[in-house]
Amino acid sequence: MSKSYGPMVGCRDALMWVGNLKDVNKEIQERVLRRMAYEFDKDIPVPRRYNKGKYGKKYDTYSCGNCGAGVDEAVWSYCPVCGFRICKSDYEKKIREEFEQLTIFDYLKEGQGDEGVDSV
């Protein structure tokens, strides 16, 4: 049984809320925003890269689509090096292509308005 964390806000709203905090150290705030963007982004599956074996199909391997680390096809759901989720099906690849993630750079370009942010 998994833990229940209660009601939560979405990724975009969380980034905006932290970005709109006043009277905080701007350097720390920027680091927190980058960590949050990374944590949100790593749960979106990245496709594996197929590496053809030099001496036949027996030696075929896969690597992480994000960092290139070798991953076992059947065992790993997340890359052991970068922590990104690994696609194991065509459906998960489609999710990655259709998902629109707000990066820290997009957020800073948009401005720091609080539209869409619900009060807690």
XYZ file of N, CA, C and O in Angstrom:
480
model
N 0.838 -1.169 0.000
C 0.000 0.000 0.000
C 0.890 1.240 0.000
O 1.854 1.333 0.732
N 0.553 2.201 -0.861
C 1.360 3.407 -0.944
C 0.883 4.460 0.050
O -0.230 4.392 0.557
N 1.724 5.421 0.313
C 1.381 6.507 1.218
C 0.398 7.460 0.558
O 0.427 7.640 -0.649
N -0.420 8.086 1.353
C -1.305 9.130 0.858
C -0.736 10.467 1.303
O -0.538 10.704 2.496
N -0.447 11.325 0.351
C 0.142 12.620 0.661
C -0.893 13.738 0.695
O -0.553 14.882 0.951
N -2.141 13.426 0.408
C -3.186 14.440 0.428
C -3.209 15.258 -0.852
O -2.507 14.975 -1.805
N -4.028 16.318 -0.867
C -4.147 17.142 -2.069
C -2.825 17.834 -2.402
O -2.083 18.249 -1.510
N -2.554 17.958 -3.694
C -1.318 18.586 -4.158
C -1.632 19.532 -5.310
O -2.709 19.481 -5.880
N -0.663 20.366 -5.658
C -0.776 21.232 -6.824
C 0.027 20.608 -7.958
O 0.878 19.749 -7.729
N -0.216 21.062 -9.173
C 0.512 20.579 -10.336
C 1.916 21.155 -10.418
O 2.287 22.074 -9.673
N 2.691 20.628 -11.341
C 4.088 21.046 -11.513
C 4.194 22.538 -11.807
O 4.982 23.247 -11.181
N 3.418 22.998 -12.771
C 3.479 24.399 -13.174
C 3.112 25.315 -12.000
O 3.775 26.313 -11.745
N 2.045 24.974 -11.290
C 1.618 25.803 -10.156
C 2.665 25.828 -9.047
O 2.891 26.860 -8.418
N 3.315 24.686 -8.802
C 4.346 24.639 -7.767
C 5.535 25.530 -8.143
O 6.064 26.267 -7.303
N 5.947 25.485 -9.415
C 7.037 26.342 -9.871
C 6.675 27.818 -9.733
O 7.477 28.634 -9.286
N 5.449 28.161 -10.105
C 5.019 29.558 -10.005
C 4.946 30.021 -8.553
O 5.332 31.141 -8.232
N 4.461 29.157 -7.678
C 4.342 29.523 -6.268
C 5.716 29.821 -5.668
O 5.910 30.827 -5.011
N 6.672 28.917 -5.920
C 8.019 29.133 -5.389
C 8.650 30.368 -6.046
O 9.326 31.155 -5.382
N 8.404 30.559 -7.342
C 8.947 31.722 -8.036
C 8.390 33.037 -7.523
O 9.051 34.075 -7.612
N 7.183 33.031 -6.994
C 6.543 34.251 -6.502
C 6.833 34.552 -5.039
O 6.351 35.557 -4.514
N 7.595 33.719 -4.359
C 7.922 33.983 -2.957
C 8.748 35.260 -2.836
O 9.658 35.501 -3.623
N 8.422 36.067 -1.875
C 9.143 37.325 -1.630
C 10.029 37.168 -0.399
O 9.821 36.297 0.432
N 10.993 38.042 -0.283
C 11.896 38.075 0.869
C 12.637 36.755 1.092
O 12.775 36.275 2.217
N 13.085 36.136 -0.004
C 13.906 34.927 0.092
C 15.187 35.164 -0.695
O 15.240 36.011 -1.598
N 16.211 34.423 -0.373
C 17.479 34.508 -1.087
C 17.248 34.073 -2.539
O 16.841 32.942 -2.800
N 17.506 34.966 -3.497
C 17.236 34.690 -4.913
C 18.066 33.528 -5.451
O 17.598 32.758 -6.278
N 19.292 33.383 -4.980
C 20.142 32.280 -5.437
C 19.558 30.936 -4.982
O 19.479 29.986 -5.765
N 19.142 30.871 -3.733
C 18.534 29.641 -3.215
C 17.208 29.377 -3.931
O 16.907 28.236 -4.300
N 16.415 30.417 -4.144
C 15.141 30.271 -4.840
C 15.348 29.699 -6.249
O 14.630 28.804 -6.673
N 16.359 30.189 -6.951
C 16.660 29.691 -8.293
C 17.087 28.227 -8.251
O 16.679 27.419 -9.084
N 17.883 27.859 -7.251
C 18.303 26.460 -7.104
C 17.104 25.550 -6.827
O 17.012 24.443 -7.351
N 16.183 26.021 -5.990
C 14.981 25.238 -5.678
C 14.140 25.061 -6.937
O 13.648 23.964 -7.225
N 13.984 26.128 -7.714
C 13.212 26.038 -8.957
C 13.841 25.054 -9.936
O 13.138 24.266 -10.575
N 15.162 25.067 -10.030
C 15.839 24.123 -10.935
C 15.658 22.682 -10.458
O 15.437 21.778 -11.251
N 15.761 22.451 -9.152
C 15.575 21.101 -8.607
C 14.159 20.613 -8.880
O 13.942 19.472 -9.266
N 13.179 21.509 -8.660
C 11.787 21.127 -8.888
C 11.557 20.784 -10.359
O 10.912 19.778 -10.676
N 12.086 21.597 -11.269
C 11.927 21.328 -12.701
C 12.567 19.993 -13.071
O 12.002 19.205 -13.835
N 13.740 19.698 -12.516
C 14.419 18.424 -12.761
C 13.589 17.249 -12.234
O 13.390 16.255 -12.933
N 13.091 17.379 -11.010
C 12.305 16.297 -10.419
C 11.021 16.043 -11.210
O 10.617 14.899 -11.390
N 10.390 17.103 -11.676
C 9.173 16.941 -12.472
C 9.497 16.296 -13.814
O 8.789 15.423 -14.292
N 10.597 16.725 -14.432
C 10.943 16.264 -15.771
C 11.423 14.818 -15.789
O 11.199 14.101 -16.759
N 12.073 14.353 -14.739
C 12.638 12.999 -14.781
C 11.573 11.902 -14.704
O 11.875 10.750 -14.991
N 10.348 12.231 -14.338
C 9.279 11.236 -14.333
C 8.582 11.089 -15.679
O 7.721 10.232 -15.837
N 8.949 11.919 -16.644
C 8.427 11.771 -18.001
C 9.352 10.787 -18.709
O 10.561 11.021 -18.790
N 8.840 9.658 -19.205
C 9.716 8.616 -19.761
C 10.549 9.088 -20.954
O 10.054 9.780 -21.830
N 11.839 8.717 -20.959
C 12.714 8.968 -22.103
C 12.911 7.656 -22.854
O 13.022 6.594 -22.246
N 12.928 7.711 -24.187
C 13.098 6.470 -24.955
C 14.504 5.887 -24.805
O 15.478 6.631 -24.657
N 14.573 4.559 -24.825
C 15.875 3.881 -24.791
C 16.514 3.999 -26.164
O 15.830 4.092 -27.173
N 17.838 3.967 -26.198
C 18.549 3.908 -27.477
C 19.029 2.475 -27.684
O 19.593 1.863 -26.779
N 18.793 1.966 -28.865
C 19.186 0.601 -29.220
C 20.611 0.625 -29.752
O 20.959 1.444 -30.601
N 21.453 -0.246 -29.230
C 22.836 -0.376 -29.693
C 23.034 -1.783 -30.237
O 23.001 -2.750 -29.476
N 23.211 -1.874 -31.545
C 23.359 -3.177 -32.194
C 24.674 -3.826 -31.767
O 25.718 -3.184 -31.746
N 24.589 -5.110 -31.428
C 25.777 -5.853 -31.009
C 26.736 -6.090 -32.155
O 26.322 -6.387 -33.280
N 27.998 -5.961 -31.880
C 29.020 -6.115 -32.919
C 29.141 -7.553 -33.410
O 29.424 -7.801 -34.570
N 28.890 -8.518 -32.520
C 29.062 -9.924 -32.870
C 27.750 -10.691 -32.919
O 27.714 -11.879 -32.677
N 26.646 -10.019 -33.208
C 25.358 -10.688 -33.324
C 24.323 -10.166 -32.350
O 24.604 -9.359 -31.456
N 23.094 -10.645 -32.547
C 21.956 -10.176 -31.760
C 22.117 -10.435 -30.261
O 21.594 -9.700 -29.431
N 22.845 -11.461 -29.918
C 23.064 -11.812 -28.514
C 23.711 -10.664 -27.742
O 23.525 -10.522 -26.537
N 24.459 -9.819 -28.441
C 25.197 -8.741 -27.791
C 24.536 -7.367 -27.951
O 25.159 -6.352 -27.662
N 23.278 -7.333 -28.405
C 22.551 -6.072 -28.501
C 22.340 -5.489 -27.107
O 22.106 -6.223 -26.152
N 22.422 -4.172 -26.995
C 22.233 -3.516 -25.705
C 21.348 -2.282 -25.878
O 21.069 -1.857 -26.993
N 20.934 -1.727 -24.749
C 20.159 -0.485 -24.737
C 20.864 0.508 -23.826
O 21.560 0.131 -22.885
N 20.670 1.794 -24.129
C 21.215 2.838 -23.264
C 20.148 3.894 -23.000
O 19.178 4.019 -23.744
N 20.333 4.650 -21.946
C 19.395 5.696 -21.540
C 19.339 6.778 -22.620
O 20.371 7.214 -23.123
N 18.136 7.214 -22.951
C 17.964 8.266 -23.943
C 18.366 9.638 -23.435
O 18.517 10.565 -24.212
N 18.554 9.782 -22.148
C 18.938 11.073 -21.584
C 20.450 11.200 -21.427
O 21.045 12.142 -21.916
N 21.086 10.224 -20.755
C 22.517 10.362 -20.448
C 23.399 9.353 -21.187
O 24.610 9.498 -21.196
N 22.806 8.310 -21.768
C 23.583 7.330 -22.513
C 24.116 6.168 -21.692
O 24.829 5.320 -22.220
N 23.783 6.095 -20.407
C 24.245 4.985 -19.575
C 23.584 3.683 -20.026
O 22.433 3.678 -20.457
N 24.292 2.589 -19.916
C 23.747 1.296 -20.282
C 22.650 0.869 -19.309
O 22.817 0.990 -18.103
N 21.523 0.403 -19.856
C 20.419 -0.066 -19.017
C 19.978 -1.439 -19.499
O 19.941 -1.714 -20.687
N 19.662 -2.315 -18.554
C 19.165 -3.649 -18.871
C 17.718 -3.523 -19.322
O 16.897 -2.934 -18.624
N 17.413 -4.062 -20.473
C 16.087 -3.906 -21.077
C 14.953 -4.374 -20.164
O 13.956 -3.691 -20.001
N 15.105 -5.501 -19.566
C 13.990 -6.100 -18.835
C 13.892 -5.670 -17.377
O 12.852 -5.821 -16.765
N 14.953 -5.142 -16.818
C 14.992 -4.946 -15.378
C 14.704 -3.517 -14.941
O 13.903 -3.289 -14.057
N 15.307 -2.538 -15.552
C 15.312 -1.193 -15.002
C 14.208 -0.315 -15.559
O 14.044 -0.200 -16.758
N 13.483 0.324 -14.660
C 12.459 1.292 -15.054
C 13.024 2.706 -15.025
O 12.484 3.604 -15.664
N 14.090 2.909 -14.249
C 14.738 4.212 -14.141
C 16.228 4.047 -14.408
O 16.819 3.032 -14.064
N 16.841 5.051 -15.006
C 18.277 5.019 -15.281
C 19.041 5.095 -13.959
O 18.752 5.957 -13.131
N 20.034 4.231 -13.761
C 20.785 4.252 -12.503
C 21.726 5.453 -12.390
O 22.185 5.775 -11.299
N 22.002 6.141 -13.490
C 22.940 7.256 -13.472
C 22.225 8.597 -13.309
O 22.518 9.363 -12.399
N 21.261 8.881 -14.203
C 20.613 10.202 -14.170
C 19.258 10.192 -13.468
O 18.741 11.246 -13.120
N 18.658 9.021 -13.269
C 17.393 8.929 -12.548
C 16.156 9.120 -13.403
O 15.038 9.089 -12.892
N 16.307 9.329 -14.711
C 15.150 9.522 -15.575
C 14.428 8.192 -15.806
O 15.057 7.141 -15.862
N 13.121 8.270 -15.942
C 12.305 7.088 -16.206
C 12.551 6.613 -17.630
O 12.648 7.417 -18.550
N 12.644 5.306 -17.830
C 12.933 4.712 -19.129
C 11.642 4.221 -19.779
O 10.857 3.519 -19.151
N 11.425 4.584 -21.052
C 10.266 4.089 -21.810
C 10.452 2.601 -22.075
O 11.518 2.164 -22.489
N 9.393 1.855 -21.855
C 9.442 0.429 -22.179
C 8.371 0.049 -23.197
O 8.253 -1.097 -23.570
N 7.574 1.022 -23.640
C 6.530 0.726 -24.610
C 6.323 1.923 -25.531
O 6.764 3.033 -25.246
N 5.635 1.682 -26.628
C 5.317 2.766 -27.559
C 4.396 3.789 -26.911
O 4.459 4.977 -27.205
N 3.529 3.328 -25.999
C 2.622 4.242 -25.302
C 3.415 5.253 -24.476
O 3.119 6.447 -24.492
N 4.442 4.804 -23.766
C 5.252 5.708 -22.962
C 6.030 6.687 -23.840
O 6.234 7.833 -23.465
N 6.472 6.248 -25.030
C 7.151 7.161 -25.951
C 6.206 8.269 -26.377
O 6.591 9.428 -26.477
N 4.965 7.920 -26.625
C 3.968 8.899 -27.038
C 3.720 9.911 -25.923
O 3.555 11.095 -26.172
N 3.699 9.452 -24.678
C 3.517 10.352 -23.535
C 4.628 11.405 -23.535
O 4.378 12.587 -23.357
N 5.863 10.988 -23.755
C 7.005 11.916 -23.757
C 6.859 12.949 -24.862
O 7.117 14.124 -24.657
N 6.437 12.518 -26.044
C 6.302 13.435 -27.163
C 5.185 14.450 -26.947
O 5.288 15.590 -27.371
N 4.095 14.040 -26.293
C 2.946 14.909 -26.124
C 2.996 15.749 -24.852
O 2.253 16.703 -24.712
N 3.895 15.410 -23.920
C 3.923 16.102 -22.635
C 4.577 17.464 -22.783
O 5.620 17.599 -23.402
N 3.952 18.473 -22.218
C 4.502 19.818 -22.273
C 4.979 20.202 -20.880
O 4.175 20.486 -19.997
N 6.266 20.173 -20.673
C 6.844 20.480 -19.354
C 7.310 21.926 -19.343
O 7.928 22.394 -20.280
N 7.029 22.614 -18.279
C 7.501 23.980 -18.092
C 8.878 23.925 -17.461
O 9.039 23.479 -16.329
N 9.893 24.334 -18.210
C 11.243 24.360 -17.665
C 11.469 25.675 -16.936
O 10.700 26.623 -17.088
N 12.537 25.746 -16.188
C 12.863 26.976 -15.461
C 13.065 28.125 -16.437
O 12.666 29.253 -16.181
N 13.624 27.843 -17.605
C 13.872 28.890 -18.588
C 12.555 29.394 -19.186
O 12.378 30.584 -19.390
N 11.616 28.467 -19.457
C 10.296 28.873 -19.938
C 9.579 29.703 -18.887
O 8.936 30.701 -19.194
N 9.708 29.287 -17.643
C 9.050 29.989 -16.548
C 9.569 31.421 -16.439
O 8.803 32.367 -16.302
N 10.885 31.585 -16.527
C 11.469 32.915 -16.408
C 11.077 33.800 -17.596
O 10.901 34.996 -17.443
N 10.903 33.206 -18.781
C 10.467 33.968 -19.954
C 9.021 34.419 -19.819
O 8.653 35.486 -20.272
N 8.174 33.576 -19.221
C 6.753 33.874 -19.076
C 6.494 35.031 -18.134
O 5.464 35.649 -18.167
N 7.400 35.304 -17.251
C 7.166 36.327 -16.245
C 6.732 35.645 -14.957
O 6.608 34.434 -14.880
N 6.488 36.429 -13.951
C 6.192 35.840 -12.668
C 4.787 36.199 -12.202
O 4.569 36.501 -11.050
N 3.842 36.129 -13.140
C 2.448 36.343 -12.765
C 1.936 35.158 -11.985
O 2.523 34.086 -12.019
N 0.829 35.322 -11.286
C 0.317 34.211 -10.492
C -1.006 33.706 -11.031
O -1.827 33.186 -10.297
N -1.233 33.841 -12.354
C -2.450 33.303 -12.912
C -2.430 31.788 -12.850
O -1.426 31.161 -13.127
N -3.528 31.189 -12.471
C -3.627 29.731 -12.402
C -3.146 29.143 -11.092
O -3.206 27.950 -10.898
N -2.652 29.952 -10.173
C -2.168 29.429 -8.903
C -3.299 29.523 -7.880
O -3.846 30.581 -7.643
N -3.651 28.396 -7.299
C -4.682 28.380 -6.284
C -4.083 28.690 -4.927
O -2.950 28.312 -4.649
N -4.832 29.347 -4.101
C -4.337 29.608 -2.755
C -4.451 28.338 -1.925
O -5.343 27.531 -2.111
N -3.530 28.161 -1.008
C -3.488 26.950 -0.195
C -4.274 27.143 1.060
O -4.311 28.127 1.687
